Amino acid sequence: GSTFAFCFASCLLIQTTMSVKDVVEKLRSLAEVPDTRPIIARDERCLGGLIQFASNTDREIAQIALETIQMLATHAQNKEYLLKHAELTSALDKLLRSPHTDASIQIAAQCVVRTMRSSEDRTPLQDRTSAPSTPVKRTNEDYFIPEMTSQARRDTIQKSLMALPGVVSVSINPITQRVTVFGSAPTETLEKTIASAGMSARRPGGGAEKENTGGRHVATQEMLDAEARREKQKREEAKEKQRTV
């Protein structure tokens, strides 16, 4: 489709500059923040990626993936959810039963299972002071960014937002120039980051999106969408001419 989703579990297909190891290490880094653990566990792309990485032939990648899953399992809100996750439990069972599984990976898988089944909170002591006593709020923040007209600008927004603590995924639709940010990062932080990149973050409206800047009327979303389609058609026509030359 036209939506380019940026989430670490799926970025191998999208962000060719990131290696598998880069992806799994970034997921582990995100999971080190206790507040993000329920968010990552419930994002099927992120958790699905970790499950895949746990069976990677590279022992280091598999080890990091299992450590990250265990980290997710330390959070009280995740234990029951992960225990009932069929894909995860099946993958762990295969790792434990297969005679071809490296001994260190089997040990890591056993640690994950024990943590998931444990009824007590095994959150590391250094994390407990910051662990929330109430359910963590995860949000989808949607923005319309009219200046996001090129791939370079989309990449800038994507990388800037993904670098923020608490951000799990960023989805960009280049046709509608909309960005959806999933995670627990504060709205104010997201908007400041977009502004720092030299762009403006506007909330998508239900109908026509209007803004008065010096008395100037901004076009409706439908007009912007039509313009984006025309630009896309022009690019495709230009590429076709180049191929025929």
Tab-separated table of C-alpha atoms in Angstrom:
chain	number	residue	atom	x	y	z
A	1	GLY	CA	0.000	0.000	0.000
A	2	SER	CA	0.942	3.658	0.195
A	3	THR	CA	1.639	3.632	3.909
A	4	PHE	CA	5.252	3.143	4.867
A	5	ALA	CA	5.225	1.761	8.408
A	6	PHE	CA	8.337	2.090	10.512
A	7	CYS	CA	8.371	-0.392	13.332
A	8	PHE	CA	11.401	-2.394	14.306
A	9	ALA	CA	9.766	-5.733	13.724
A	10	SER	CA	9.047	-4.854	10.114
A	11	CYS	CA	11.806	-2.399	9.303
A	12	LEU	CA	13.996	-5.107	7.766
A	13	LEU	CA	11.730	-4.896	4.737
A	14	ILE	CA	11.697	-1.107	4.748
A	15	GLN	CA	14.866	0.315	6.227
A	16	THR	CA	17.637	-1.453	4.338
A	17	THR	CA	20.258	0.592	6.189
A	18	MET	CA	19.473	-1.221	9.439
A	19	SER	CA	20.833	-4.686	10.038
A	20	VAL	CA	18.989	-7.391	11.966
A	21	LYS	CA	21.367	-6.828	14.862
A	22	ASP	CA	20.649	-3.073	14.818
A	23	VAL	CA	16.934	-3.803	14.984
A	24	VAL	CA	17.030	-6.260	17.867
A	25	GLU	CA	19.471	-4.108	19.841
A	26	LYS	CA	17.177	-1.104	19.443
A	27	LEU	CA	14.228	-3.173	20.650
A	28	ARG	CA	16.233	-4.210	23.695
A	29	SER	CA	17.107	-0.576	24.312
A	30	LEU	CA	13.410	0.363	24.176
A	31	ALA	CA	12.515	-2.478	26.544
A	32	GLU	CA	15.001	-1.220	29.124
A	33	VAL	CA	12.480	1.507	29.923
A	34	PRO	CA	9.820	-0.159	32.136
A	35	ASP	CA	6.986	2.051	30.844
A	36	THR	CA	7.468	0.846	27.271
A	37	ARG	CA	7.302	-2.885	28.052
A	38	PRO	CA	3.491	-3.238	27.925
A	39	ILE	CA	3.472	-1.221	24.693
A	40	ILE	CA	6.090	-3.352	22.940
A	41	ALA	CA	4.453	-6.590	24.111
A	42	ARG	CA	1.106	-5.557	22.613
A	43	ASP	CA	2.470	-4.332	19.308
A	44	GLU	CA	2.241	-7.494	17.222
A	45	ARG	CA	4.844	-6.250	14.754
A	46	CYS	CA	7.403	-5.635	17.482
A	47	LEU	CA	6.673	-8.783	19.469
A	48	GLY	CA	6.410	-10.801	16.256
A	49	GLY	CA	9.817	-9.540	15.220
A	50	LEU	CA	11.343	-10.558	18.550
A	51	ILE	CA	9.830	-14.018	18.227
A	52	GLN	CA	11.376	-14.388	14.779
A	53	PHE	CA	14.730	-13.102	15.978
A	54	ALA	CA	14.723	-15.621	18.832
A	55	SER	CA	15.057	-18.386	16.233
A	56	ASN	CA	17.750	-16.593	14.240
A	57	THR	CA	20.727	-18.700	13.237
A	58	ASP	CA	23.022	-15.999	14.612
A	59	ARG	CA	23.376	-16.943	18.272
A	60	GLU	CA	24.033	-13.375	19.408
A	61	ILE	CA	20.866	-12.066	17.740
A	62	ALA	CA	18.772	-14.902	19.191
A	63	GLN	CA	20.267	-14.273	22.641
A	64	ILE	CA	19.435	-10.553	22.548
A	65	ALA	CA	15.889	-11.280	21.352
A	66	LEU	CA	15.274	-13.727	24.201
A	67	GLU	CA	16.752	-11.322	26.744
A	68	THR	CA	14.374	-8.648	25.455
A	69	ILE	CA	11.357	-10.957	25.678
A	70	GLN	CA	12.360	-11.868	29.225
A	71	MET	CA	12.582	-8.159	30.012
A	72	LEU	CA	9.028	-7.727	28.728
A	73	ALA	CA	7.900	-10.662	30.880
A	74	THR	CA	9.188	-8.988	34.058
A	75	HIS	CA	6.391	-6.440	33.811
A	76	ALA	CA	3.321	-7.489	35.794
A	77	GLN	CA	0.964	-6.325	33.035
A	78	ASN	CA	2.654	-8.618	30.504
A	79	LYS	CA	2.878	-11.967	32.267
A	80	GLU	CA	-0.583	-13.337	31.528
A	81	TYR	CA	-0.631	-11.759	28.067
A	82	LEU	CA	2.645	-13.400	27.033
A	83	LEU	CA	1.681	-16.758	28.538
A	84	LYS	CA	-1.426	-16.793	26.340
A	85	HIS	CA	0.423	-15.659	23.213
A	86	ALA	CA	0.286	-18.784	21.038
A	87	GLU	CA	3.058	-17.797	18.627
A	88	LEU	CA	5.458	-16.988	21.448
A	89	THR	CA	4.792	-20.110	23.498
A	90	SER	CA	5.087	-22.272	20.377
A	91	ALA	CA	8.427	-20.703	19.431
A	92	LEU	CA	9.804	-21.176	22.946
A	93	ASP	CA	8.626	-24.789	22.998
A	94	LYS	CA	10.430	-25.485	19.715
A	95	LEU	CA	13.642	-23.928	21.007
A	96	LEU	CA	13.474	-26.039	24.166
A	97	ARG	CA	12.649	-29.301	22.392
A	98	SER	CA	14.869	-29.076	19.324
A	99	PRO	CA	18.126	-31.073	19.553
A	100	HIS	CA	19.712	-28.495	17.245
A	101	THR	CA	19.195	-25.552	19.585
A	102	ASP	CA	22.415	-24.165	21.040
A	103	ALA	CA	22.737	-24.823	24.780
A	104	SER	CA	23.014	-21.113	25.631
A	105	ILE	CA	19.835	-20.375	23.674
A	106	GLN	CA	17.961	-23.155	25.469
A	107	ILE	CA	19.015	-21.686	28.795
A	108	ALA	CA	17.825	-18.238	27.679
A	109	ALA	CA	14.499	-19.715	26.543
A	110	GLN	CA	14.086	-21.469	29.898
A	111	CYS	CA	14.678	-18.154	31.677
A	112	VAL	CA	11.944	-16.539	29.585
A	113	VAL	CA	9.477	-19.303	30.442
A	114	ARG	CA	10.301	-19.122	34.156
A	115	THR	CA	9.858	-15.353	34.182
A	116	MET	CA	6.534	-15.585	32.360
A	117	ARG	CA	5.237	-18.199	34.824
A	118	SER	CA	6.492	-16.414	37.917
A	119	SER	CA	3.715	-14.840	39.977
A	120	GLU	CA	6.033	-12.405	41.717
A	121	ASP	CA	7.310	-9.198	40.203
A	122	ARG	CA	10.798	-9.837	38.921
A	123	THR	CA	11.340	-6.315	37.653
A	124	PRO	CA	15.026	-5.480	38.247
A	125	LEU	CA	15.535	-3.495	41.460
A	126	GLN	CA	16.934	-0.488	39.590
A	127	ASP	CA	13.689	-0.306	37.598
A	128	ARG	CA	11.205	-0.628	40.425
A	129	THR	CA	11.313	3.004	41.497
A	130	SER	CA	10.206	4.076	38.033
A	131	ALA	CA	7.786	1.211	37.372
A	132	PRO	CA	4.208	2.529	37.126
A	133	SER	CA	1.657	1.516	39.737
A	134	THR	CA	-1.181	2.113	37.275
A	135	PRO	CA	-1.627	0.756	33.742
A	136	VAL	CA	0.662	2.447	31.240
A	137	LYS	CA	-1.129	4.628	28.729
A	138	ARG	CA	-0.151	3.904	25.164
A	139	THR	CA	-1.297	6.276	22.484
A	140	ASN	CA	-1.552	6.745	18.760
A	141	GLU	CA	-0.715	10.351	17.937
A	142	ASP	CA	-1.707	11.481	14.427
A	143	TYR	CA	-0.244	14.526	12.681
A	144	PHE	CA	-0.651	16.182	9.303
A	145	ILE	CA	2.749	17.572	8.169
A	146	PRO	CA	2.365	19.599	4.938
A	147	GLU	CA	6.131	20.157	4.538
A	148	MET	CA	6.780	16.399	4.310
A	149	THR	CA	6.943	16.466	0.512
A	150	SER	CA	10.077	14.416	-0.215
A	151	GLN	CA	11.634	11.124	0.832
A	152	ALA	CA	14.475	12.999	2.510
A	153	ARG	CA	12.015	14.933	4.675
A	154	ARG	CA	10.079	11.767	5.493
A	155	ASP	CA	13.320	10.071	6.534
A	156	THR	CA	14.211	13.052	8.736
A	157	ILE	CA	10.870	12.937	10.553
A	158	GLN	CA	11.008	9.161	10.889
A	159	LYS	CA	14.499	9.051	12.386
A	160	SER	CA	13.923	12.037	14.666
A	161	LEU	CA	10.744	10.590	16.160
A	162	MET	CA	12.126	7.056	16.499
A	163	ALA	CA	15.072	8.430	18.483
A	164	LEU	CA	12.721	9.656	21.232
A	165	PRO	CA	12.352	7.594	24.430
A	166	GLY	CA	9.004	5.818	24.552
A	167	VAL	CA	8.386	5.829	20.802
A	168	VAL	CA	7.758	2.277	19.568
A	169	SER	CA	6.753	2.856	15.966
A	170	VAL	CA	6.231	5.576	13.384
A	171	SER	CA	3.989	5.171	10.339
A	172	ILE	CA	4.113	7.603	7.431
A	173	ASN	CA	1.611	7.967	4.608
A	174	PRO	CA	3.373	9.984	1.865
A	175	ILE	CA	0.148	10.531	-0.074
A	176	THR	CA	-1.797	12.214	2.724
A	177	GLN	CA	1.354	13.533	4.453
A	178	ARG	CA	0.212	12.049	7.735
A	179	VAL	CA	2.328	10.584	10.504
A	180	THR	CA	1.121	8.206	13.216
A	181	VAL	CA	3.329	7.768	16.285
A	182	PHE	CA	2.712	4.808	18.596
A	183	GLY	CA	4.132	4.765	22.112
A	184	SER	CA	4.194	6.629	25.391
A	185	ALA	CA	6.213	9.728	24.467
A	186	PRO	CA	4.500	12.985	25.547
A	187	THR	CA	2.578	14.864	22.867
A	188	GLU	CA	4.543	18.029	23.598
A	189	THR	CA	7.830	16.203	22.983
A	190	LEU	CA	6.617	14.824	19.663
A	191	GLU	CA	5.473	18.223	18.438
A	192	LYS	CA	8.715	19.915	19.521
A	193	THR	CA	10.727	17.264	17.675
A	194	ILE	CA	8.752	17.825	14.481
A	195	ALA	CA	9.227	21.585	14.839
A	196	SER	CA	12.966	21.100	15.389
A	197	ALA	CA	13.085	19.321	12.038
A	198	GLY	CA	11.743	22.505	10.432
A	199	MET	CA	8.207	21.237	9.903
A	200	SER	CA	4.783	21.923	11.414
A	201	ALA	CA	2.607	19.349	13.170
A	202	ARG	CA	-1.118	19.803	12.660
A	203	ARG	CA	-3.942	17.660	13.943
A	204	PRO	CA	-5.919	16.012	11.106
A	205	GLY	CA	-9.505	17.282	11.036
A	206	GLY	CA	-12.623	15.286	10.333
A	207	GLY	CA	-13.455	17.348	7.249
A	208	ALA	CA	-11.693	20.245	5.586
A	209	GLU	CA	-8.429	21.183	7.269
A	210	LYS	CA	-8.099	24.929	7.438
A	211	GLU	CA	-5.530	27.261	8.866
A	212	ASN	CA	-5.372	31.046	8.804
A	213	THR	CA	-1.838	32.326	8.417
A	214	GLY	CA	-1.833	36.028	7.656
A	215	GLY	CA	-5.371	35.689	6.301
A	216	ARG	CA	-4.332	32.940	3.912
A	217	HIS	CA	-6.692	29.988	3.594
A	218	VAL	CA	-5.054	26.582	3.508
A	219	ALA	CA	-6.513	24.033	1.077
A	220	THR	CA	-8.708	21.213	2.235
A	221	GLN	CA	-7.262	17.770	2.816
A	222	GLU	CA	-9.018	16.541	-0.310
A	223	MET	CA	-7.191	19.136	-2.397
A	224	LEU	CA	-3.881	18.203	-0.823
A	225	ASP	CA	-4.511	14.550	-1.538
A	226	ALA	CA	-5.308	15.353	-5.171
A	227	GLU	CA	-2.130	17.402	-5.479
A	228	ALA	CA	-0.084	14.580	-4.010
A	229	ARG	CA	-1.582	12.185	-6.542
A	230	ARG	CA	-0.731	14.538	-9.385
A	231	GLU	CA	2.842	14.842	-8.183
A	232	LYS	CA	3.113	11.083	-7.982
A	233	GLN	CA	1.798	10.745	-11.521
A	234	LYS	CA	4.328	13.300	-12.753
A	235	ARG	CA	7.177	11.348	-11.141
A	236	GLU	CA	5.973	8.124	-12.712
A	237	GLU	CA	5.723	9.780	-16.127
A	238	ALA	CA	9.235	11.192	-15.762
A	239	LYS	CA	10.578	7.738	-14.896
A	240	GLU	CA	8.797	6.258	-17.911
A	241	LYS	CA	10.388	8.851	-20.209
A	242	GLN	CA	13.815	8.043	-18.800
A	243	ARG	CA	13.300	4.347	-19.498
A	244	THR	CA	12.316	5.026	-23.087
A	245	VAL	CA	15.308	7.263	-23.790
